PDB file of N, CA and C in Angstrom:
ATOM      1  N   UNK W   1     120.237 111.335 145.433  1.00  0.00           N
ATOM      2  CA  UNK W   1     120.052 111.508 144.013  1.00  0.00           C
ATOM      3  C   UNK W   1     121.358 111.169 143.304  1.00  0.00           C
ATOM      4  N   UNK W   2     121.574 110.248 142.083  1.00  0.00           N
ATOM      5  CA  UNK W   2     122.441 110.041 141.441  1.00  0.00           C
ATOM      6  C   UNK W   2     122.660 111.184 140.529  1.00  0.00           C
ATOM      7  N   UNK W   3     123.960 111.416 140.354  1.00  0.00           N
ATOM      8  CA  UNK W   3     124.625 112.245 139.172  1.00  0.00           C
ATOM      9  C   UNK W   3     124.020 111.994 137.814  1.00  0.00           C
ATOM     10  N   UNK W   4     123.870 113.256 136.740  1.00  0.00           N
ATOM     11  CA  UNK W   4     123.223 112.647 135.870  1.00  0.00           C
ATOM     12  C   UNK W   4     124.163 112.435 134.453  1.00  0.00           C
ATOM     13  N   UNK W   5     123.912 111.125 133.917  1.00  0.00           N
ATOM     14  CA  UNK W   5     124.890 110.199 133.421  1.00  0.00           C
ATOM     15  C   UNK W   5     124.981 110.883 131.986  1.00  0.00           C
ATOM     16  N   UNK W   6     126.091 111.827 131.518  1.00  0.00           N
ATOM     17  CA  UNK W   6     126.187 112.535 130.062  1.00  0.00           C
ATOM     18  C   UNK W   6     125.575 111.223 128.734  1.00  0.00           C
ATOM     19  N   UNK W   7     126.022 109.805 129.072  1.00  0.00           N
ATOM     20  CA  UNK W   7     125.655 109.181 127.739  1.00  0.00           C
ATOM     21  C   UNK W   7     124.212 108.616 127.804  1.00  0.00           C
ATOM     22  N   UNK W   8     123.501 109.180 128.905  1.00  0.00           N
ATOM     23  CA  UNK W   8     122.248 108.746 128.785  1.00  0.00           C
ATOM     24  C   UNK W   8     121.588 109.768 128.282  1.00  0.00           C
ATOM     25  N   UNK W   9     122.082 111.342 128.739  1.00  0.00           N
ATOM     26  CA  UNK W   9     121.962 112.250 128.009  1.00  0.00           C
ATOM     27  C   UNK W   9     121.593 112.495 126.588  1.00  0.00           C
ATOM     28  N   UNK W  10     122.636 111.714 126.493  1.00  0.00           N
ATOM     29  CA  UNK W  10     123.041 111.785 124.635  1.00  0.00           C
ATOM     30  C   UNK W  10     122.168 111.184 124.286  1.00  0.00           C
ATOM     31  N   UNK W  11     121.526 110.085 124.953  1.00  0.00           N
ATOM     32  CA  UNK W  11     120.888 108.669 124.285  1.00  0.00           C
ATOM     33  C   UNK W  11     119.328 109.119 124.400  1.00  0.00           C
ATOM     34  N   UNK W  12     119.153 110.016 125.211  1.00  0.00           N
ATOM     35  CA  UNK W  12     117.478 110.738 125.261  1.00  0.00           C
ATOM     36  C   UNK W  12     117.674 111.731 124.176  1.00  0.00           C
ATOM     37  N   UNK W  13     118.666 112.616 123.941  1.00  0.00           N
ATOM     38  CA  UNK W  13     118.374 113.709 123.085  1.00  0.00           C
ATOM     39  C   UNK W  13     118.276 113.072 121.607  1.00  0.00           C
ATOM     40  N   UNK W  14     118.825 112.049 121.143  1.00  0.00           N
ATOM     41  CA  UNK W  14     119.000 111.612 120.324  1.00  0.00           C
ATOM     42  C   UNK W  14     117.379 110.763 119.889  1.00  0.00           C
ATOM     43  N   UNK W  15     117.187 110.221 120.967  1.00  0.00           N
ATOM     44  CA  UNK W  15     116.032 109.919 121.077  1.00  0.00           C
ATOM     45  C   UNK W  15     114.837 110.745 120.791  1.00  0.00           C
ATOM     46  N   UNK W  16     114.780 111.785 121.322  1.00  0.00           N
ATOM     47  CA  UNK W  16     113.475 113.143 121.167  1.00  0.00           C
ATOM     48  C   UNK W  16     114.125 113.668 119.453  1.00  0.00           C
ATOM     49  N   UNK W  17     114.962 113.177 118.865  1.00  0.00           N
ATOM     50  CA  UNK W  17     115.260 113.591 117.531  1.00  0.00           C
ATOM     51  C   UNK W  17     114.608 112.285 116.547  1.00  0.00           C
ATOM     52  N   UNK W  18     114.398 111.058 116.922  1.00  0.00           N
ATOM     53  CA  UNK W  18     114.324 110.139 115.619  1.00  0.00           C
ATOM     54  C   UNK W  18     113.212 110.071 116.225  1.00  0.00           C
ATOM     55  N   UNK W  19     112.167 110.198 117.510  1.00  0.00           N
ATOM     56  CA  UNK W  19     110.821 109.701 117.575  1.00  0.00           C
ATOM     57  C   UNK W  19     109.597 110.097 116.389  1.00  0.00           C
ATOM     58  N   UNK W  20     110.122 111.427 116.833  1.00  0.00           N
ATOM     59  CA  UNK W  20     108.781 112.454 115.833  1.00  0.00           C
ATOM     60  C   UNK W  20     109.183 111.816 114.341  1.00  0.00           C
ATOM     61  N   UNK W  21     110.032 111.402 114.045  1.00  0.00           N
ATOM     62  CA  UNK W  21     110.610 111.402 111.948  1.00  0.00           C
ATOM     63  C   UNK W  21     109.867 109.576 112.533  1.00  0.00           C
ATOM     64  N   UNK W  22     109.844 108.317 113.036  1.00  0.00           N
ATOM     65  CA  UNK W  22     109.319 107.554 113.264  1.00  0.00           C
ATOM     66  C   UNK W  22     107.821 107.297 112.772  1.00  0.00           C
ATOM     67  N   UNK W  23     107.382 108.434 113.954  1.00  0.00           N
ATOM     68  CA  UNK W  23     106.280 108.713 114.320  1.00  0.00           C
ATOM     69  C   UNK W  23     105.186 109.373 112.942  1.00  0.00           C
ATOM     70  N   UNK W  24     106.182 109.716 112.090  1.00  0.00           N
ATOM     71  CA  UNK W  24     105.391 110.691 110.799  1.00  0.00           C
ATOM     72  C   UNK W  24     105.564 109.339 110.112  1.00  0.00           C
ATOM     73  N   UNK W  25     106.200 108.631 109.691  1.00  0.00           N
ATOM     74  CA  UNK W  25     107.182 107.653 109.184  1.00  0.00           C
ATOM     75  C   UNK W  25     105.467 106.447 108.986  1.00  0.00           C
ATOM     76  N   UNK W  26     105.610 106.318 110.238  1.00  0.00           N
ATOM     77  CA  UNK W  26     104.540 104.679 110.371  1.00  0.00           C
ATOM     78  C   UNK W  26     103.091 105.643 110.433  1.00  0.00           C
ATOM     79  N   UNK W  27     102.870 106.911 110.902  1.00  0.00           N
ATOM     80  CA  UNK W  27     101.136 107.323 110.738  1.00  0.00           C
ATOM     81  C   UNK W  27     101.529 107.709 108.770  1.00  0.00           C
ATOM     82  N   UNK W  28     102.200 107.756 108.246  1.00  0.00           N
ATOM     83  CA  UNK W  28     102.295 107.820 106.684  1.00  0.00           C
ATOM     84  C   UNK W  28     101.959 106.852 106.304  1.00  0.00           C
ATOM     85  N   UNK W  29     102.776 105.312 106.435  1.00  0.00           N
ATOM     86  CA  UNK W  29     102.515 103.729 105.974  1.00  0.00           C
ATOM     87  C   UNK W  29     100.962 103.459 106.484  1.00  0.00           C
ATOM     88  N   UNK W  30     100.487 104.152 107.550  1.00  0.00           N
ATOM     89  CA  UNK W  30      98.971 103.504 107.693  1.00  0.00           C
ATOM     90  C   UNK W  30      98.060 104.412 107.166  1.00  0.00           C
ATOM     91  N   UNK W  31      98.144 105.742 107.190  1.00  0.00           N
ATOM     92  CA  UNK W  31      96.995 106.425 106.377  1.00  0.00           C
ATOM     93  C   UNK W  31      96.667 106.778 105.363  1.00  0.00           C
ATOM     94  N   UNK W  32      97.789 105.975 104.238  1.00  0.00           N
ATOM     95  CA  UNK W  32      98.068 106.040 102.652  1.00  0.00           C
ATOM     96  C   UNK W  32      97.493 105.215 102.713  1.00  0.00           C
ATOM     97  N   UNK W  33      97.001 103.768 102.600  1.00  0.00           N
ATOM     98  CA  UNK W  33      96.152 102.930 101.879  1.00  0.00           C
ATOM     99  C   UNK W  33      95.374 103.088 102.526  1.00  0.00           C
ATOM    100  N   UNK W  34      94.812 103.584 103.916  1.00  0.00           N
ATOM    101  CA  UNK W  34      93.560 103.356 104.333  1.00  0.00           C
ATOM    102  C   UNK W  34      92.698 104.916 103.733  1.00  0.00           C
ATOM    103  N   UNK W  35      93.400 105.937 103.350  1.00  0.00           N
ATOM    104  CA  UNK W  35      92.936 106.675 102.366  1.00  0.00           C
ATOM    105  C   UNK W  35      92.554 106.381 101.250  1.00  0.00           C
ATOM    106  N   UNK W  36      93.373 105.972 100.705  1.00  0.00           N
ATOM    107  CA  UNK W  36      93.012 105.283  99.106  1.00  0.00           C
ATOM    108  C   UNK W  36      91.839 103.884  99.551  1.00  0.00           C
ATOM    109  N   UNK W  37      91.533 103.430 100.323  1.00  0.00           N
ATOM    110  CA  UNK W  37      90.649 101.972 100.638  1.00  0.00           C
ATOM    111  C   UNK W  37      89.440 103.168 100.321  1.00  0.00           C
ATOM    112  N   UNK W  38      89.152 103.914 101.552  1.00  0.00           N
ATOM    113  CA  UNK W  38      88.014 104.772 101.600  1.00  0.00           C
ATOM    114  C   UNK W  38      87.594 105.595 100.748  1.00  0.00           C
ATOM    115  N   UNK W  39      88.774 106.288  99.631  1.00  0.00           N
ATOM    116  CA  UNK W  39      88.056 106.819  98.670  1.00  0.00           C
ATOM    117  C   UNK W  39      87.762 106.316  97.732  1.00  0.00           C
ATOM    118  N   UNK W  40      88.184 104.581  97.388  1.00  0.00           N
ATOM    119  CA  UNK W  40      87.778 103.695  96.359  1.00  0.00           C
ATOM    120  C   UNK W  40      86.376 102.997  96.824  1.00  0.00           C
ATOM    121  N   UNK W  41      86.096 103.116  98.025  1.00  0.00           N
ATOM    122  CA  UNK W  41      84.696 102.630  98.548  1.00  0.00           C
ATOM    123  C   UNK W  41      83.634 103.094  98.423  1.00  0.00           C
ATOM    124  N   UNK W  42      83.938 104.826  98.400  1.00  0.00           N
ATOM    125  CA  UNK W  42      83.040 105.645  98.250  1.00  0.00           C
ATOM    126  C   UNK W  42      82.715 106.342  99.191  1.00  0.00           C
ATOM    127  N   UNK W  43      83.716 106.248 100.045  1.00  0.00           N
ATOM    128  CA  UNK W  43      83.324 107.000 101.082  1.00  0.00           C
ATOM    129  C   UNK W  43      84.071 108.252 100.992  1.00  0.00           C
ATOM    130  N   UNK W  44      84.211 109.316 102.004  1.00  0.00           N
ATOM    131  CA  UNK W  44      85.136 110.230 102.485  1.00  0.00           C
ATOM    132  C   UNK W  44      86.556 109.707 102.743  1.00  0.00           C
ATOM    133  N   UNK W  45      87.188 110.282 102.248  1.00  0.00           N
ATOM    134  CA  UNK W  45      88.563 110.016 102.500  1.00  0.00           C
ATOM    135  C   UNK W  45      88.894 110.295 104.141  1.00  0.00           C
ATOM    136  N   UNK W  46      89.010 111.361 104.759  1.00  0.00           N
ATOM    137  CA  UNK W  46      88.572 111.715 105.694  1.00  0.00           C
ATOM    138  C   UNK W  46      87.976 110.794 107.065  1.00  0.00           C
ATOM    139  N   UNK W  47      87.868 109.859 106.418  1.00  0.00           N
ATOM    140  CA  UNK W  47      87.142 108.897 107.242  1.00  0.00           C
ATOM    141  C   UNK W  47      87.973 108.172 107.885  1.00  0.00           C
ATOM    142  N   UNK W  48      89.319 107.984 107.111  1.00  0.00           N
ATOM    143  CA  UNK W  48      90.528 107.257 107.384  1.00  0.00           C
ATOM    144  C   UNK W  48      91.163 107.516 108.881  1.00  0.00           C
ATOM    145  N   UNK W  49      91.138 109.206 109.147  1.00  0.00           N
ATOM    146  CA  UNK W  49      91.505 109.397 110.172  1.00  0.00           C
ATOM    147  C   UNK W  49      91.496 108.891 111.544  1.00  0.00           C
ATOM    148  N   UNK W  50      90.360 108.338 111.052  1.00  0.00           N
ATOM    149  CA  UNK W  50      89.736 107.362 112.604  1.00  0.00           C
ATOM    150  C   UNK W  50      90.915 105.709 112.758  1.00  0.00           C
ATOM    151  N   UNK W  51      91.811 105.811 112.405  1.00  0.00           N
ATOM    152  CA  UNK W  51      93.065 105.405 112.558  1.00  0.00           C
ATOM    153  C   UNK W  51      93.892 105.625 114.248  1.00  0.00           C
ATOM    154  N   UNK W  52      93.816 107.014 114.062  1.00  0.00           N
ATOM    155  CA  UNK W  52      94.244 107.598 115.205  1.00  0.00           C
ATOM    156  C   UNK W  52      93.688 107.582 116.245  1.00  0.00           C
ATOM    157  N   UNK W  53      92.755 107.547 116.370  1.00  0.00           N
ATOM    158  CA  UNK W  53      91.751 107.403 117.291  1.00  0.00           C
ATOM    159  C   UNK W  53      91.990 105.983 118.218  1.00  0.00           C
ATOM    160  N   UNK W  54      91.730 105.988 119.206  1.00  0.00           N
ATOM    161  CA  UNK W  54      91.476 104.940 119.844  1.00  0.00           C
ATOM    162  C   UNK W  54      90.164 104.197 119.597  1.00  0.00           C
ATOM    163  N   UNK W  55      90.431 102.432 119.123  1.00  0.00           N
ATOM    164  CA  UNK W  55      89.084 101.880 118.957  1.00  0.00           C
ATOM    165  C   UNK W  55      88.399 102.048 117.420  1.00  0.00           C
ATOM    166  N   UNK W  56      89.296 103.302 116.858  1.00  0.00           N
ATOM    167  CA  UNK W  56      88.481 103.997 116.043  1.00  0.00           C
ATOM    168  C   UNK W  56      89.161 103.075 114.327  1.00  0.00           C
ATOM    169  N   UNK W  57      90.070 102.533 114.828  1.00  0.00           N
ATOM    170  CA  UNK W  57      90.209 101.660 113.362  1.00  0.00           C
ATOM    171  C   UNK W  57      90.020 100.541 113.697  1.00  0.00           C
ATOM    172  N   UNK W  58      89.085 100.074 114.429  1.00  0.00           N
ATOM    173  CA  UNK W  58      88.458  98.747 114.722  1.00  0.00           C
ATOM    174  C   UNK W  58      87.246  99.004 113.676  1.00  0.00           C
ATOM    175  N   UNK W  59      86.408 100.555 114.314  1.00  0.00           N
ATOM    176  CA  UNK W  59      85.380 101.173 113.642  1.00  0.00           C
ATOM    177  C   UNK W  59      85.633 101.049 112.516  1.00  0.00           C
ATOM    178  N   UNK W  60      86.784 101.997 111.655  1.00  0.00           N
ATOM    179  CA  UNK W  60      86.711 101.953 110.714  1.00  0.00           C
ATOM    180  C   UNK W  60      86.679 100.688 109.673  1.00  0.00           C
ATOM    181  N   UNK W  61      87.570  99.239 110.032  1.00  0.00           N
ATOM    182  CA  UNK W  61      87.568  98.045 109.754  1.00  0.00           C
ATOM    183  C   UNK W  61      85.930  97.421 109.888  1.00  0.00           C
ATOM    184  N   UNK W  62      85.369  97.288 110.750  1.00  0.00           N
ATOM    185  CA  UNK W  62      83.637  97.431 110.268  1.00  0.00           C
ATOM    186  C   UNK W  62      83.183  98.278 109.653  1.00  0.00           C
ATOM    187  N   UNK W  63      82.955  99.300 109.426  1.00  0.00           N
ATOM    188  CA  UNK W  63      82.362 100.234 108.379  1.00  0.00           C
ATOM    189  C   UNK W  63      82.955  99.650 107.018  1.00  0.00           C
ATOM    190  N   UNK W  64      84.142  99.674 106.858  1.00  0.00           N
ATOM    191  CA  UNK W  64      84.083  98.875 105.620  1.00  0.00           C
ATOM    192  C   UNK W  64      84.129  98.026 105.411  1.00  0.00           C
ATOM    193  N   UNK W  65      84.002  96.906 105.483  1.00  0.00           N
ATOM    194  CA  UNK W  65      83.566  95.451 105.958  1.00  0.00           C
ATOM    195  C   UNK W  65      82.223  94.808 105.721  1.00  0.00           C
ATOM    196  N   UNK W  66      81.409  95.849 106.407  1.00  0.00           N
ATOM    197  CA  UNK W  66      79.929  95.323 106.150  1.00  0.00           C
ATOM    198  C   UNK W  66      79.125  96.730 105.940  1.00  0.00           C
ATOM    199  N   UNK W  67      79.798  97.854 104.780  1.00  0.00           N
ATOM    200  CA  UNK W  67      78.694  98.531 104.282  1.00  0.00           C
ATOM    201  C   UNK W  67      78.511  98.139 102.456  1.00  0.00           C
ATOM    202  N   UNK W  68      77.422  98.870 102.314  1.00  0.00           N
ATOM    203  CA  UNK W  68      77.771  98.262 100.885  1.00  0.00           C
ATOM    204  C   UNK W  68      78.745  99.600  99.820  1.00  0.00           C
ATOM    205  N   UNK W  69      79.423  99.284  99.391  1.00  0.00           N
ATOM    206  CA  UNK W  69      80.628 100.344  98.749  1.00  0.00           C
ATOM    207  C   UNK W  69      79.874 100.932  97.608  1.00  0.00           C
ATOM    208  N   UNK W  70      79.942 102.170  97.084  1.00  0.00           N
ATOM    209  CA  UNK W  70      79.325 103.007  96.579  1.00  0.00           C
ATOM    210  C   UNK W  70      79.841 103.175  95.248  1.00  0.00           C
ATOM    211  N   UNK W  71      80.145 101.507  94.750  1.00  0.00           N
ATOM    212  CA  UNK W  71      81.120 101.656  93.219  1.00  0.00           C
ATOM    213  C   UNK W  71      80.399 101.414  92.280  1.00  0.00           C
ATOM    214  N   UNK W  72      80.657 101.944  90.832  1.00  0.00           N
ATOM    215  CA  UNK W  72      79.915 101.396  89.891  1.00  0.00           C
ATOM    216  C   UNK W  72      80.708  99.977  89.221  1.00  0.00           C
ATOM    217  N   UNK W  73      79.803  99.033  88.910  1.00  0.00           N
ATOM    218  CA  UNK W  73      80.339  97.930  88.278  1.00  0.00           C
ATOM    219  C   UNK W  73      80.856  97.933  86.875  1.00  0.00           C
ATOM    220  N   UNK W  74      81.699  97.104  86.668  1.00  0.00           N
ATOM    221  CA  UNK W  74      82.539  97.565  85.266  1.00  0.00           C
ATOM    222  C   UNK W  74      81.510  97.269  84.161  1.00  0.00           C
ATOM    223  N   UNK W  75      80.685  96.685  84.129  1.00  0.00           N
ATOM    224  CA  UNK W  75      79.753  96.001  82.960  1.00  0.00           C
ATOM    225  C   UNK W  75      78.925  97.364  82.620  1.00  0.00           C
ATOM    226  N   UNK W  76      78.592  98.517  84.287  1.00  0.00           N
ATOM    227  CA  UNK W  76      77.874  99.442  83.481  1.00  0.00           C
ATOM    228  C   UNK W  76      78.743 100.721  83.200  1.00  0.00           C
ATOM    229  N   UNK W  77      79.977 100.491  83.074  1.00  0.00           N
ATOM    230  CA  UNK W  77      80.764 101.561  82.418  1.00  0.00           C
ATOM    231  C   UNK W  77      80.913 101.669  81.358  1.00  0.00           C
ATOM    232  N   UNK W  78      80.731 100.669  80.096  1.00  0.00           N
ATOM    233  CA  UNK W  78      80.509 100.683  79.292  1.00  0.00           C
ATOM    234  C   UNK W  78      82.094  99.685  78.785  1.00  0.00           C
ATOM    235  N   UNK W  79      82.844  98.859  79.025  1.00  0.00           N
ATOM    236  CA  UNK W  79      83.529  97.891  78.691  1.00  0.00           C
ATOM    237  C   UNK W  79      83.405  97.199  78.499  1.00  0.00           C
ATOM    238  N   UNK W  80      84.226  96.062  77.666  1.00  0.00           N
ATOM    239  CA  UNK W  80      83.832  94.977  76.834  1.00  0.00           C
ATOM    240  C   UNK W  80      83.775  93.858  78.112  1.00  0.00           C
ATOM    241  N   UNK W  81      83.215  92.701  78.367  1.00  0.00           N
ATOM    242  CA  UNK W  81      83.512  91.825  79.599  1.00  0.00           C
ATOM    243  C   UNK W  81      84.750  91.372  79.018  1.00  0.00           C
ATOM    244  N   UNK W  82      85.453  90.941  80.381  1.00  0.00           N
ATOM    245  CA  UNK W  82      86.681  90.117  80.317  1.00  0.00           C
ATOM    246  C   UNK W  82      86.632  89.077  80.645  1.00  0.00           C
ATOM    247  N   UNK W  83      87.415  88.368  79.971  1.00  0.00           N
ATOM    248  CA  UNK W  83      88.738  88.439  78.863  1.00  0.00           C
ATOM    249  C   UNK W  83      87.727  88.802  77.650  1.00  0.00           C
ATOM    250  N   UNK W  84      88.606  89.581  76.421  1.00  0.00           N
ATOM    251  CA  UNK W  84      88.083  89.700  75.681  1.00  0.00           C
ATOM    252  C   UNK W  84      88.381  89.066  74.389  1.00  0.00           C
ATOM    253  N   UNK W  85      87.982  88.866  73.780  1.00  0.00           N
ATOM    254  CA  UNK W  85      88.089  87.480  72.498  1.00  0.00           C
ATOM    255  C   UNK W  85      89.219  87.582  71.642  1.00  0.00           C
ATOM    256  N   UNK W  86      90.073  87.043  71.608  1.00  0.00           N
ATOM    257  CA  UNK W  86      91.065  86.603  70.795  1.00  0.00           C
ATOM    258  C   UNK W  86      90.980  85.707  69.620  1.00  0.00           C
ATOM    259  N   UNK W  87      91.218  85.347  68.216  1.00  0.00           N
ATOM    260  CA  UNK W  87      90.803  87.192  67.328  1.00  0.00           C
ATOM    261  C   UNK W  87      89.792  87.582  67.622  1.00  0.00           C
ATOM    262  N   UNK W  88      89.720  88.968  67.320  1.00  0.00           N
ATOM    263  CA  UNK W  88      88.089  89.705  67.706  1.00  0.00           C
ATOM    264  C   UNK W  88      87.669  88.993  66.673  1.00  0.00           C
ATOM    265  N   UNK W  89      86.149  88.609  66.704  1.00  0.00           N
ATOM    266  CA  UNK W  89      85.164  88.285  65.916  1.00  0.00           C
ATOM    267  C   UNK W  89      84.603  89.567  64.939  1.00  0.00           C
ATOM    268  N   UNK W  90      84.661  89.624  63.859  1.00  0.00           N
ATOM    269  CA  UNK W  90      84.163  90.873  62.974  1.00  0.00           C
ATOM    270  C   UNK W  90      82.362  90.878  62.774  1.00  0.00           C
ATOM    271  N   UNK W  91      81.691  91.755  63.596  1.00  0.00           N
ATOM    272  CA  UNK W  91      80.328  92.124  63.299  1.00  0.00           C
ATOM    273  C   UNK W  91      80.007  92.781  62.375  1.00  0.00           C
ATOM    274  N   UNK W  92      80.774  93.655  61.300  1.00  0.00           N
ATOM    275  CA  UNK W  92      80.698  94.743  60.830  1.00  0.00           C
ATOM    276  C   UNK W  92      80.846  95.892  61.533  1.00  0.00           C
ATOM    277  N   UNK W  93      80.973  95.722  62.804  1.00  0.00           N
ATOM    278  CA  UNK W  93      81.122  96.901  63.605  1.00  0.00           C
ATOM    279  C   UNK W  93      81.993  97.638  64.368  1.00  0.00           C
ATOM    280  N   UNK W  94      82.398  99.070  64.324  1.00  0.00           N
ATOM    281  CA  UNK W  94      83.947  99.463  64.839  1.00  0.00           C
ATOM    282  C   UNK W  94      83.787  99.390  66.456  1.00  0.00           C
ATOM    283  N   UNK W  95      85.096  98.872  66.916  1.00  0.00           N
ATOM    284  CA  UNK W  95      85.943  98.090  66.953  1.00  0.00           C
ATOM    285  C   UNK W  95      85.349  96.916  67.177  1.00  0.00           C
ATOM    286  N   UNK W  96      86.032  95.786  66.464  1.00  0.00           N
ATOM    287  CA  UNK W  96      85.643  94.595  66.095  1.00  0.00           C
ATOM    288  C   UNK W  96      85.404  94.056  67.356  1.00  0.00           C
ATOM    289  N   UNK W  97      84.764  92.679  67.722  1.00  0.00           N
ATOM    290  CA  UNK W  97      84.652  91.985  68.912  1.00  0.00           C
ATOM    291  C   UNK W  97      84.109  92.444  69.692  1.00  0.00           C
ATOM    292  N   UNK W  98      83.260  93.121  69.935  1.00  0.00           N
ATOM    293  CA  UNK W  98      82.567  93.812  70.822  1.00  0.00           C
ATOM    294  C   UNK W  98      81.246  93.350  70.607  1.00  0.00           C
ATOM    295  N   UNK W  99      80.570  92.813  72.003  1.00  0.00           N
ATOM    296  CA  UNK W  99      79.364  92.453  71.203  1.00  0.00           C
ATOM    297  C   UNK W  99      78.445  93.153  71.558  1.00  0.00           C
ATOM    298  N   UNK W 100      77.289  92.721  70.811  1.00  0.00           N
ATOM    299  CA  UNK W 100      76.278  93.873  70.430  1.00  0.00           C
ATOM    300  C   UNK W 100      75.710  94.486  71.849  1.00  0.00           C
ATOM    301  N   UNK W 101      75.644  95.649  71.683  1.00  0.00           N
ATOM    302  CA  UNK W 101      75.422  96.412  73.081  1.00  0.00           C
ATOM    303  C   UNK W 101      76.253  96.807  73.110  1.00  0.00           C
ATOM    304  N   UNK W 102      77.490  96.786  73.395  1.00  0.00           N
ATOM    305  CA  UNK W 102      78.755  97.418  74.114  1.00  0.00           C
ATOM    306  C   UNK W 102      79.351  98.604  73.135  1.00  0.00           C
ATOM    307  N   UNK W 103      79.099  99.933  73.086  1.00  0.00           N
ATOM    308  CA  UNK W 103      79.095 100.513  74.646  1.00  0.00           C
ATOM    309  C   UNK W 103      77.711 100.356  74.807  1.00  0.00           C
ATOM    310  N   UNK W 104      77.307 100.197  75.869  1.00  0.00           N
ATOM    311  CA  UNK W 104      76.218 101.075  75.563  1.00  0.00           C
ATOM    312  C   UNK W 104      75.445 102.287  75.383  1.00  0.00           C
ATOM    313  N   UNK W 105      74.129 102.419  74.853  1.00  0.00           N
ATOM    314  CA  UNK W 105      73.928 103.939  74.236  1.00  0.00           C
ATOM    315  C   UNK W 105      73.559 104.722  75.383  1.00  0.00           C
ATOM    316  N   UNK W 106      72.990 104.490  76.401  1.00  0.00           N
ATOM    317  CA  UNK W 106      72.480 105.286  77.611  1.00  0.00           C
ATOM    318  C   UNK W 106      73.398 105.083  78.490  1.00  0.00           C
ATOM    319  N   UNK W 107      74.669 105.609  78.902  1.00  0.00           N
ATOM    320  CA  UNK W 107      75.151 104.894  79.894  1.00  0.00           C
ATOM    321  C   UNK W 107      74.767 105.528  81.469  1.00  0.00           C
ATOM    322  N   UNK W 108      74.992 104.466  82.913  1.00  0.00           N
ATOM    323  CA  UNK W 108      74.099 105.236  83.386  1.00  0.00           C
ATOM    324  C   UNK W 108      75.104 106.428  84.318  1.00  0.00           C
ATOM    325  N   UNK W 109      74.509 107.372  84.815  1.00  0.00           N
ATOM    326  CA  UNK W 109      74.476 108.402  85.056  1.00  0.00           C
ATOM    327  C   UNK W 109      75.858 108.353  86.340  1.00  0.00           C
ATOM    328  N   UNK W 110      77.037 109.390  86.482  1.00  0.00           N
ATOM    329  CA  UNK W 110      77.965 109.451  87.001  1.00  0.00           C
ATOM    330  C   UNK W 110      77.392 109.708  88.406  1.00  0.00           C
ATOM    331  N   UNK W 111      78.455 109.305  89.428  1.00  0.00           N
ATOM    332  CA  UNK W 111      77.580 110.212  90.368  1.00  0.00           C
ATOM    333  C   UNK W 111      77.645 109.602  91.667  1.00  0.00           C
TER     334      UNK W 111
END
């Protein structure tokens, strides 16, 4: 058995000190946007976790990929389409340039 070498010592302890701050470091950079992806999709945020997993952000990369996302489209939120007209055109109606319909009166239901 060889003697055991003090600067390799140093070089493991030092080591078991920057892994874990690494380790929080890069699972932070990957489960911040794949959080925010999933809760802009409509899914569970929660869902993201499958990161960690083995295989499991292959999964998750198909699931969102080919489901259909659970967003409402901007036309039925009640906004003007874009771009919007430069000068506004005056209908008589507040705020100018908006054309008829917009907002609309029923808008549909949150949810």
């Amino acid at each position: 058995m060889y003697p055991a070498d003090p600067n390799s010592a140093h070089a493991l302890h030092a080591l078991l000190v920057v892994l874990p701050i690494v380790i929080v470091v890069v699972a932070t950079i990957v489960l911040v946007p794949t959080w925010r992806i999933c809760k802009k999709a409509g899914f569970t945020p929660w869902l993201s976790l499958l990161i960690f997993v083995p295989l499991g952000n292959l999964i998750l990369l198909y699931v969102l990929a080919f489901s259909d996302w659970r967003v409402i489209p901007i036309e039925q939120l009640g906004w003007p389409p874009y771009p919007p007209q430069y000068p506004p055109q005056s209908s008589g109606q507040y705020p100018p340039g908006y054309p008829p319909g917009y907002p609309p009166q029923n808008p549909p239901p949150q949810g």
